[in-house]
């Protein structure tokens, strides 16, 4: 964490909205909860799916130099010896309550964090990895670990991907998946939990080109958040100091976000050099060389790793989208979520529950649902229904009124401007499509403007 600036958003408000509207609940709540584990409710699961979809689209679908994978959570235990996870987490550790760096007690001088001077936790014999047993017998030979990162599954499949896809350097592997860390200090809602999801890329490059690719990925990843609507002033790149760098890393920058508790890591981008492939070649006894057909050289590629958290991204998108706006005598709470992230894209609202109006509204609802996640709400006044949709970030409401029965027209109301347009039902789908999906979200238009709501009449 760097300089602490007061964020505009209060975490309590985000937690309360998430709970009230069904984004996120504490895990095992009726049993009193389970520390730092969370359940994503009906809206939260949509938000998370949309984040993962936007990431996959940007890094796999719209590129021809990255392929996807889905590797297993349980892996051969030697992997964790090769990666350094077994060794580095088996000592008595203390953790800094401020910057969360962990320190081996035997290497500490003084009682405070050597990096930021923060207060330290009590020492504990600590392995960050959750340990379990494979098969019916609980003995040391059957120990396996829940992965603490998705990365290792991709490193050990480097040759498989190379041989089956015929990709040449530079190319990458991308993966989204659950990971588990027995964190010493947790808290700040979904920011730091013990079970979470990561979105990771392992990008293999020729040594010597690594710095260029490292810088490329910093920009690329920063742009991804900007394109999805995160405000520029709430993002910053933070370079790791030499002392902070992990043993394997040649360079590492964090993309920090101004969370309610201050600037904190949203994503880490590391130049891991050849550490991972060298280690796995050594421990497995298999060659993980690359043969460059042009230069006829054998070498071990370097790896650039952009590693992002789905849950931290969800928190950042929620905090950034949250707004309270004056609305006559009241306050309008809304989420300015980018349309591609909004859990519900459209809400269909019949003005009353009169039978013929409901019939038409249900027809429109059924038609739109074939294309998007659509909500339907006929309870209470139309004003209240708009507010309910604003609060969960629904970009458009389609209102069906008595006039609609006569002229077959409906009203679209825009979340951000509250402007409304009236149009024939026959044009509804095409218009919504243009508004929701009109431009490629991941290709910057000339001039670099990312997403702009249309002012409607
Ligand atoms: P921190 O120092 O905040 O614990 P880290 O440096 O250990 O994070 P990495 O190992 O770089 O994190 O993991 C990559 C990404 O995974 C992080 O940027 C973050 O988005 C996510 N992540 C890591 N640990 C957690 C956690 N306990 N809960 C939620 N997300 C996490």
Coordinates of C-alpha atoms and ligand atoms in Angstrom, one line a residue:
X1 CA 0.0 0.0 0.0
X2 CA 1.2 3.5 -0.7
X3 CA -0.1 6.8 0.3
X4 CA -3.5 6.5 2.1
X5 CA -6.0 8.8 0.5
X6 CA -9.6 8.9 1.7
X7 CA -11.7 7.0 -0.8
X8 CA -15.1 8.5 -1.7
X9 CA -16.9 5.2 -1.0
X10 CA -17.6 3.8 2.4
X11 CA -17.1 0.0 2.6
X12 CA -20.0 -0.4 4.9
X13 CA -22.3 1.0 2.2
X14 CA -21.0 -1.5 -0.4
X15 CA -21.3 -4.4 2.0
X16 CA -24.8 -3.4 2.9
X17 CA -25.9 -3.0 -0.7
X18 CA -24.3 -6.3 -1.6
X19 CA -26.2 -8.1 1.2
X20 CA -29.5 -6.3 0.8
X21 CA -29.8 -6.9 -2.9
X22 CA -28.3 -10.4 -3.1
X23 CA -24.8 -9.8 -4.5
X24 CA -22.8 -11.3 -1.7
X25 CA -23.6 -13.1 1.6
X26 CA -21.2 -14.4 4.3
X27 CA -20.6 -18.1 3.8
X28 CA -22.5 -20.6 6.0
X29 CA -24.4 -17.7 7.5
X30 CA -27.1 -19.7 9.3
X31 CA -24.3 -21.5 11.2
X32 CA -22.7 -18.2 12.2
X33 CA -20.6 -17.8 9.1
X34 CA -17.1 -19.0 8.2
X35 CA -14.3 -16.5 8.5
X36 CA -13.4 -14.8 5.2
X37 CA -15.4 -17.0 2.9
X38 CA -18.2 -15.5 0.9
X39 CA -21.2 -16.7 -1.2
X40 CA -22.1 -14.9 -4.3
X41 CA -25.9 -14.5 -4.6
X42 CA -28.1 -14.2 -7.7
X43 CA -26.7 -10.8 -8.7
X44 CA -23.2 -11.4 -7.5
X45 CA -22.8 -14.5 -9.6
X46 CA -23.8 -12.6 -12.7
X47 CA -21.4 -9.8 -12.0
X48 CA -18.6 -12.3 -11.5
X49 CA -19.5 -14.2 -14.6
X50 CA -19.5 -11.0 -16.6
X51 CA -16.0 -10.0 -15.2
X52 CA -14.6 -13.3 -16.2
X53 CA -16.3 -13.2 -19.6
X54 CA -14.9 -9.7 -20.2
X55 CA -11.4 -10.9 -19.2
X56 CA -11.6 -14.0 -21.3
X57 CA -12.8 -12.1 -24.3
X58 CA -10.0 -9.6 -24.0
X59 CA -7.1 -12.0 -23.4
X60 CA -8.2 -15.2 -25.3
X61 CA -11.1 -14.6 -27.7
X62 CA -9.9 -11.3 -29.3
X63 CA -6.2 -12.3 -29.5
X64 CA -4.5 -15.0 -31.5
X65 CA -1.4 -15.4 -29.3
X66 CA -3.1 -16.7 -26.1
X67 CA -4.9 -20.0 -25.5
X68 CA -7.0 -20.9 -22.5
X69 CA -6.8 -23.8 -20.1
X70 CA -8.6 -25.2 -17.1
X71 CA -6.2 -27.2 -15.0
X72 CA -7.0 -29.2 -11.9
X73 CA -6.9 -27.7 -8.4
X74 CA -5.1 -30.7 -6.9
X75 CA -1.7 -31.3 -8.4
X76 CA 1.3 -33.5 -7.9
X77 CA 2.8 -32.4 -4.5
X78 CA 6.3 -32.1 -6.1
X79 CA 5.0 -29.1 -8.0
X80 CA 4.9 -27.1 -4.7
X81 CA 8.4 -28.1 -3.9
X82 CA 9.6 -27.0 -7.3
X83 CA 7.7 -23.7 -7.1
X84 CA 9.1 -22.9 -3.7
X85 CA 5.7 -22.8 -2.0
X86 CA 6.5 -25.7 0.4
X87 CA 9.8 -24.3 1.5
X88 CA 8.9 -20.6 1.8
X89 CA 5.8 -21.1 3.9
X90 CA 7.1 -23.7 6.3
X91 CA 8.8 -21.4 8.7
X92 CA 7.6 -19.4 11.6
X93 CA 6.2 -16.3 10.0
X94 CA 4.9 -12.9 11.2
X95 CA 2.8 -10.8 8.9
X96 CA 2.7 -7.0 8.7
X97 CA -0.8 -5.8 9.7
X98 CA -0.4 -2.9 7.3
X99 CA 1.3 -4.0 4.1
X100 CA 0.7 -7.8 4.6
X101 CA 4.3 -8.7 3.8
X102 CA 5.3 -11.9 5.7
X103 CA 8.6 -12.2 7.3
X104 CA 10.6 -15.1 8.7
X105 CA 11.0 -14.5 12.3
X106 CA 14.7 -15.6 12.2
X107 CA 15.5 -13.0 9.6
X108 CA 13.8 -10.1 11.4
X109 CA 15.8 -7.3 13.0
X110 CA 13.6 -5.3 15.3
X111 CA 9.9 -5.6 16.1
X112 CA 8.4 -3.8 13.2
X113 CA 7.9 -4.5 9.5
X114 CA 11.2 -3.9 7.7
X115 CA 9.3 -2.6 4.7
X116 CA 6.8 -0.1 6.0
X117 CA 7.5 -0.1 9.8
X118 CA 4.0 -1.5 10.5
X119 CA 2.9 -3.6 13.5
X120 CA 3.6 -7.4 13.2
X121 CA 1.3 -10.3 14.1
X122 CA 2.5 -13.0 16.6
X123 CA 4.8 -15.6 15.0
X124 CA 3.2 -18.8 13.8
X125 CA 4.4 -21.9 12.0
X126 CA 2.8 -21.2 8.9
X127 CA 2.1 -22.8 5.6
X128 CA -0.1 -20.7 3.4
X129 CA -1.4 -23.8 1.6
X130 CA -4.4 -25.8 2.6
X131 CA -3.3 -29.4 3.1
X132 CA -5.5 -32.4 2.5
X133 CA -5.1 -36.1 1.8
X134 CA -5.8 -38.0 -1.4
X135 CA -7.4 -41.4 -1.1
X136 CA -8.7 -43.1 2.1
X137 CA -5.5 -43.0 4.2
X138 CA -4.4 -39.9 6.0
X139 CA -0.7 -40.3 5.9
X140 CA 2.2 -38.1 4.7
X141 CA 2.6 -40.0 1.4
X142 CA -0.9 -39.0 0.4
X143 CA -0.7 -35.3 1.1
X144 CA -1.9 -33.0 -1.6
X145 CA -2.5 -29.2 -1.5
X146 CA -5.3 -26.9 -2.7
X147 CA -3.5 -24.7 -5.1
X148 CA -2.7 -21.2 -3.9
X149 CA -2.4 -19.8 -7.4
X150 CA -3.5 -21.1 -10.8
X151 CA -0.1 -20.4 -12.4
X152 CA 1.6 -23.7 -11.7
X153 CA -1.0 -25.6 -13.8
X154 CA 0.0 -23.6 -16.8
X155 CA 3.7 -23.9 -16.3
X156 CA 3.6 -27.7 -16.1
X157 CA 1.5 -27.8 -19.3
X158 CA 3.9 -25.6 -21.3
X159 CA 5.1 -28.5 -23.5
X160 CA 1.5 -29.9 -23.9
X161 CA 0.3 -26.6 -25.2
X162 CA 3.3 -26.0 -27.4
X163 CA 3.0 -29.5 -29.0
X164 CA -0.8 -29.4 -29.5
X165 CA -1.4 -25.9 -30.7
X166 CA 1.9 -25.3 -32.6
X167 CA 2.1 -21.9 -31.1
X168 CA 5.5 -20.1 -31.4
X169 CA 6.9 -17.5 -29.1
X170 CA 5.7 -15.1 -28.0
X171 CA 2.5 -16.8 -26.8
X172 CA 0.5 -17.2 -23.6
X173 CA -1.8 -19.5 -21.7
X174 CA -4.7 -18.0 -19.7
X175 CA -6.7 -19.6 -16.9
X176 CA -9.5 -18.6 -14.6
X177 CA -10.0 -20.7 -11.4
X178 CA -10.4 -21.0 -7.7
X179 CA -7.4 -20.7 -5.5
X180 CA -7.0 -21.1 -1.7
X181 CA -4.7 -19.4 0.7
X182 CA -4.8 -19.8 4.5
X183 CA -4.2 -16.1 4.9
X184 CA -3.0 -14.9 8.3
X185 CA -4.9 -11.7 8.2
X186 CA -8.1 -11.4 6.3
X187 CA -10.8 -8.7 6.1
X188 CA -12.0 -5.9 4.1
X189 CA -14.9 -7.9 2.7
X190 CA -14.0 -9.8 -0.4
X191 CA -10.6 -8.1 -0.8
X192 CA -8.7 -10.8 1.1
X193 CA -10.4 -14.1 1.6
X194 CA -9.2 -17.7 2.0
X195 CA -11.0 -19.0 -1.1
X196 CA -11.0 -16.8 -4.2
X197 CA -10.8 -16.8 -7.9
X198 CA -7.8 -15.7 -10.1
X199 CA -7.5 -14.8 -13.7
X200 CA -3.9 -15.4 -14.8
X201 CA -1.9 -15.2 -17.9
X202 CA 1.5 -16.8 -18.4
X203 CA 3.0 -15.2 -21.4
X204 CA 6.2 -17.0 -22.7
X205 CA 8.7 -14.8 -24.4
X206 CA 12.3 -14.9 -25.8
X207 CA 14.8 -13.8 -23.2
X208 CA 15.9 -10.2 -24.1
X209 CA 12.4 -9.3 -25.2
X210 CA 11.0 -9.7 -21.7
X211 CA 11.2 -6.0 -20.6
X212 CA 9.3 -4.9 -23.6
X213 CA 6.6 -7.5 -23.0
X214 CA 6.4 -6.6 -19.4
X215 CA 5.8 -3.0 -20.2
X216 CA 3.3 -4.0 -22.9
X217 CA 1.3 -6.1 -20.3
X218 CA 1.3 -3.3 -17.8
X219 CA -0.5 -1.0 -20.3
X220 CA -2.7 -3.6 -21.6
X221 CA -4.0 -4.6 -18.2
X222 CA -4.4 -1.1 -17.0
X223 CA -6.4 -0.3 -20.2
X224 CA -8.7 -3.3 -19.5
X225 CA -9.9 -1.7 -16.2
X226 CA -10.2 1.7 -17.9
X227 CA -12.3 0.3 -20.8
X228 CA -14.6 -1.3 -18.3
X229 CA -15.3 2.1 -16.7
X230 CA -12.9 2.3 -13.7
X231 CA -12.0 5.9 -13.2
X232 CA -8.4 6.8 -14.1
X233 CA -7.8 8.7 -10.9
X234 CA -8.6 5.5 -8.9
X235 CA -5.9 3.4 -10.6
X236 CA -2.1 3.6 -10.3
X237 CA 0.9 1.5 -11.1
X238 CA 3.2 0.7 -8.2
X239 CA 6.6 -0.7 -8.9
X240 CA 8.0 -3.2 -6.3
X241 CA 11.2 -2.2 -4.7
X242 CA 14.2 -4.5 -4.8
X243 CA 13.5 -5.7 -1.2
X244 CA 9.9 -6.4 -2.0
X245 CA 10.5 -8.5 -5.1
X246 CA 9.7 -12.2 -4.8
X247 CA 12.8 -14.4 -5.1
X248 CA 11.9 -15.5 -8.6
X249 CA 10.9 -12.1 -10.0
X250 CA 13.1 -9.9 -12.2
X251 CA 10.5 -7.1 -12.0
X252 CA 7.0 -6.7 -10.6
X253 CA 4.4 -3.9 -10.7
X254 CA 1.1 -3.8 -9.0
X255 CA -2.0 -2.2 -10.4
X256 CA -3.4 -0.6 -7.3
X257 CA -6.9 0.6 -6.9
X258 CA -8.1 3.2 -4.4
X259 CA -10.3 0.9 -2.3
X260 CA -12.3 2.3 0.6
X261 CA -9.4 1.3 2.9
X262 CA -6.8 3.0 0.7
X263 CA -4.6 2.1 -2.2
X264 CA -4.2 -1.7 -2.4
X265 CA -3.3 -4.3 -5.0
X266 CA -5.8 -5.2 -7.6
X267 CA -3.5 -7.1 -9.9
X268 CA 0.2 -8.0 -10.0
X269 CA 2.3 -8.1 -13.1
X270 CA 5.6 -9.9 -12.8
X271 CA 8.5 -10.7 -15.0
X272 CA 9.3 -14.2 -13.6
X273 CA 12.3 -14.8 -15.9
X274 CA 13.0 -18.5 -16.5
X275 CA 12.6 -19.5 -12.8
X276 CA 9.4 -21.6 -13.2
X277 CA 10.4 -23.6 -16.3
X278 CA 13.9 -24.2 -15.0
X279 CA 12.5 -25.4 -11.6
X280 CA 9.9 -27.7 -13.2
X281 CA 12.5 -29.1 -15.6
X282 CA 14.8 -29.9 -12.7
X283 CA 12.1 -31.4 -10.4
X284 CA 10.3 -33.4 -13.1
X285 CA 13.4 -34.4 -15.1
X286 CA 11.6 -33.4 -18.3
X287 CA 13.0 -30.9 -20.8
X288 CA 11.0 -27.7 -21.0
X289 CA 13.2 -26.1 -23.7
X290 CA 12.0 -24.2 -26.6
X291 CA 13.5 -24.7 -30.0
X292 CA 13.6 -21.5 -32.1
X293 CA 13.3 -22.7 -35.8
X294 CA 14.6 -19.4 -37.2
X295 CA 17.8 -19.2 -35.1
X296 CA 18.1 -22.9 -34.4
X297 CA 18.6 -22.2 -30.8
X298 CA 17.4 -24.0 -27.7
X299 CA 16.5 -21.9 -24.7
X300 CA 14.1 -21.6 -21.8
X301 CA 11.5 -18.9 -22.3
X302 CA 11.0 -16.1 -19.8
X303 CA 7.5 -15.6 -18.4
X304 CA 5.5 -12.4 -18.0
X305 CA 2.6 -13.0 -15.6
X306 CA -0.4 -10.7 -15.3
X307 CA -2.3 -12.1 -12.3
X308 CA -5.6 -10.6 -11.3
X309 CA -8.3 -11.5 -8.8
X310 CA -11.9 -11.9 -9.8
X311 CA -13.2 -11.0 -6.3
X312 CA -10.9 -7.9 -6.0
X313 CA -12.0 -6.8 -9.4
X314 CA -15.7 -7.3 -8.4
X315 CA -15.0 -5.1 -5.3
X316 CA -13.2 -2.4 -7.4
X317 CA -16.0 -2.4 -10.0
X318 CA -18.7 -2.1 -7.3
X319 CA -16.8 0.7 -5.4
X320 CA -16.1 2.6 -8.6
X321 CA -19.7 2.4 -9.8
X322 CA -21.3 3.3 -6.6
X323 CA -23.0 6.7 -6.5
X324 CA -25.5 8.6 -4.5
X325 CA -27.2 11.4 -6.4
X326 CA -29.7 14.0 -5.2
X327 CA -33.1 13.2 -6.5
X328 CA -35.8 15.7 -5.5
X329 CA -36.0 15.3 -1.7
X330 CA -34.3 11.9 -1.7
X331 CA -31.0 10.3 -2.6
X332 CA -30.8 8.1 -5.6
X333 CA -28.4 5.2 -5.0
X334 CA -27.0 3.7 -8.2
X335 CA -24.3 1.6 -9.7
X336 CA -22.9 3.1 -12.9
X337 CA -21.7 -0.4 -13.9
X338 CA -20.4 -0.8 -17.5
X339 CA -23.3 -2.5 -19.4
X340 CA -21.2 -5.5 -20.1
X341 CA -20.7 -6.0 -16.3
X342 CA -24.2 -5.2 -15.1
X343 CA -25.8 -8.4 -13.7
X344 CA -29.2 -7.5 -15.3
X345 CA -29.1 -5.6 -18.6
X346 CA -32.8 -4.7 -18.9
X347 CA -35.8 -4.6 -16.6
X348 CA -39.3 -5.0 -18.1
X349 CA -41.8 -2.9 -16.1
X350 CA -45.5 -3.0 -16.9
X351 CA -47.1 0.2 -15.5
X352 CA -49.9 -1.7 -13.8
X353 CA -50.9 -5.3 -13.2
X354 CA -53.9 -5.1 -15.5
X355 CA -54.2 -8.4 -17.4
X356 CA -53.8 -7.1 -21.0
X357 CA -50.7 -5.0 -19.9
X358 CA -49.1 -7.9 -18.1
X359 CA -49.7 -10.1 -21.2
X360 CA -47.8 -7.7 -23.4
X361 CA -45.1 -7.1 -20.9
X362 CA -44.5 -10.9 -20.4
X363 CA -44.2 -11.3 -24.2
X364 CA -41.6 -8.6 -24.4
X365 CA -39.8 -10.1 -21.3
X366 CA -39.8 -13.6 -22.9
X367 CA -38.4 -12.3 -26.2
X368 CA -35.6 -10.2 -24.6
X369 CA -34.6 -13.0 -22.2
X370 CA -33.4 -15.1 -25.2
X371 CA -30.6 -12.6 -25.6
X372 CA -29.8 -11.1 -22.2
X373 CA -30.3 -11.4 -18.5
X374 CA -33.5 -9.5 -18.1
X375 CA -35.5 -8.7 -15.0
X376 CA -39.3 -8.3 -14.5
X377 CA -40.8 -6.2 -11.8
X378 CA -44.5 -5.2 -11.4
X379 CA -44.5 -4.4 -7.7
X380 CA -45.1 -0.8 -6.3
X381 CA -44.8 2.5 -8.1
X382 CA -42.8 2.9 -11.3
X383 CA -40.5 5.4 -9.5
X384 CA -39.7 2.9 -6.9
X385 CA -39.1 0.2 -9.5
X386 CA -36.7 2.5 -11.3
X387 CA -34.8 3.1 -8.1
X388 CA -34.5 -0.6 -7.4
X389 CA -33.0 -1.2 -10.8
X390 CA -30.6 1.8 -10.4
X391 CA -29.3 0.3 -7.2
X392 CA -28.3 -2.9 -8.9
X393 CA -26.9 -1.2 -12.0
X394 CA -29.5 -2.2 -14.6
X395 CA -28.6 0.0 -17.6
X396 CA -32.1 0.1 -19.2
X397 CA -35.7 -0.2 -18.1
X398 CA -38.4 -0.9 -20.6
X399 CA -41.8 0.4 -19.5
X400 CA -45.0 -0.8 -21.0
X401 CA -48.0 1.5 -20.5
X402 CA -51.6 1.6 -21.6
X403 CA -50.7 3.6 -24.7
X404 CA -48.4 0.6 -25.7
X405 CA -51.6 -1.5 -26.2
X406 CA -52.8 1.0 -28.8
X407 CA -49.6 2.1 -30.6
X408 CA -47.3 -0.9 -29.9
X409 CA -44.7 1.4 -28.6
X410 CA -42.7 1.2 -25.3
X411 CA -40.4 3.5 -23.4
X412 CA -36.7 2.8 -22.7
X413 CA -35.3 4.7 -19.7
X414 CA -31.5 5.1 -19.3
X415 CA -30.1 4.5 -15.9
X416 CA -27.4 7.2 -15.9
X417 CA -29.2 10.1 -17.5
X418 CA -32.8 9.0 -16.6
X419 CA -33.6 10.1 -20.1
X420 CA -36.4 8.3 -21.9
X421 CA -37.1 7.5 -25.5
X422 CA -40.3 5.9 -27.0
X423 CA -40.0 3.5 -29.8
X424 CA -41.9 0.7 -31.6
X425 CA -41.7 -2.7 -30.0
X426 CA -40.4 -4.0 -33.3
X427 CA -37.3 -1.8 -32.9
X428 CA -36.7 -2.7 -29.3
X429 CA -34.3 -5.5 -29.6
X430 CA -32.1 -3.9 -32.2
X431 CA -32.0 -0.6 -30.3
X432 CA -31.0 -2.3 -27.0
X433 CA -28.5 -4.4 -28.8
X434 CA -26.9 -1.3 -30.3
X435 CA -26.8 0.3 -26.8
X436 CA -25.5 -2.8 -25.0
X437 CA -23.2 -4.4 -27.5
X438 CA -22.8 -1.8 -30.2
X439 CA -19.1 -1.3 -30.1
X440 CA -16.3 -3.7 -29.5
X441 CA -15.6 -3.2 -25.8
X442 CA -12.0 -4.1 -26.1
X443 CA -10.9 -2.1 -29.1
X444 CA -10.3 1.6 -28.3
X445 CA -12.0 3.9 -30.7
X446 CA -9.9 6.7 -32.3
X447 CA -9.4 9.3 -29.6
X448 CA -9.3 6.8 -26.9
X449 CA -12.8 7.4 -25.5
X450 CA -13.9 4.3 -23.9
X451 CA -17.6 4.1 -23.3
X452 CA -20.1 6.8 -23.6
X453 CA -23.9 6.8 -22.9
X454 CA -26.0 8.2 -25.6
X455 CA -28.1 11.1 -24.5
X456 CA -31.6 10.3 -25.4
X457 CA -34.5 12.6 -25.8
Ligands
LIG1 P1 -1.7 -9.5 -1.3 O1 -0.3 -9.0 -1.0 O2 -2.7 -8.4 -1.3 O3 -2.1 -10.6 -0.4 P2 -0.5 -11.0 -3.3 O4 0.6 -10.2 -3.8 O5 -0.3 -12.2 -2.4 O6 -1.7 -10.1 -2.7 P3 -0.7 -12.4 -5.8 O7 0.0 -13.6 -5.3 O8 0.1 -11.5 -6.7 O9 -1.3 -11.6 -4.6 O10 -2.1 -12.8 -6.5 C1 -2.5 -12.2 -7.6 C2 -3.9 -11.6 -7.4 O11 -4.8 -12.5 -6.8 C3 -3.9 -10.4 -6.5 O12 -3.6 -9.2 -7.2 C4 -5.4 -10.3 -6.0 O13 -6.2 -9.7 -7.0 C5 -5.7 -11.8 -6.0 N1 -5.6 -12.3 -4.6 C6 -4.5 -12.7 -4.0 N2 -4.7 -13.1 -2.7 C7 -6.1 -12.9 -2.5 C8 -7.0 -13.1 -1.4 N3 -6.5 -13.6 -0.3 N4 -8.3 -12.8 -1.6 C9 -8.7 -12.3 -2.8 N5 -7.9 -12.1 -3.8 C10 -6.6 -12.4 -3.7

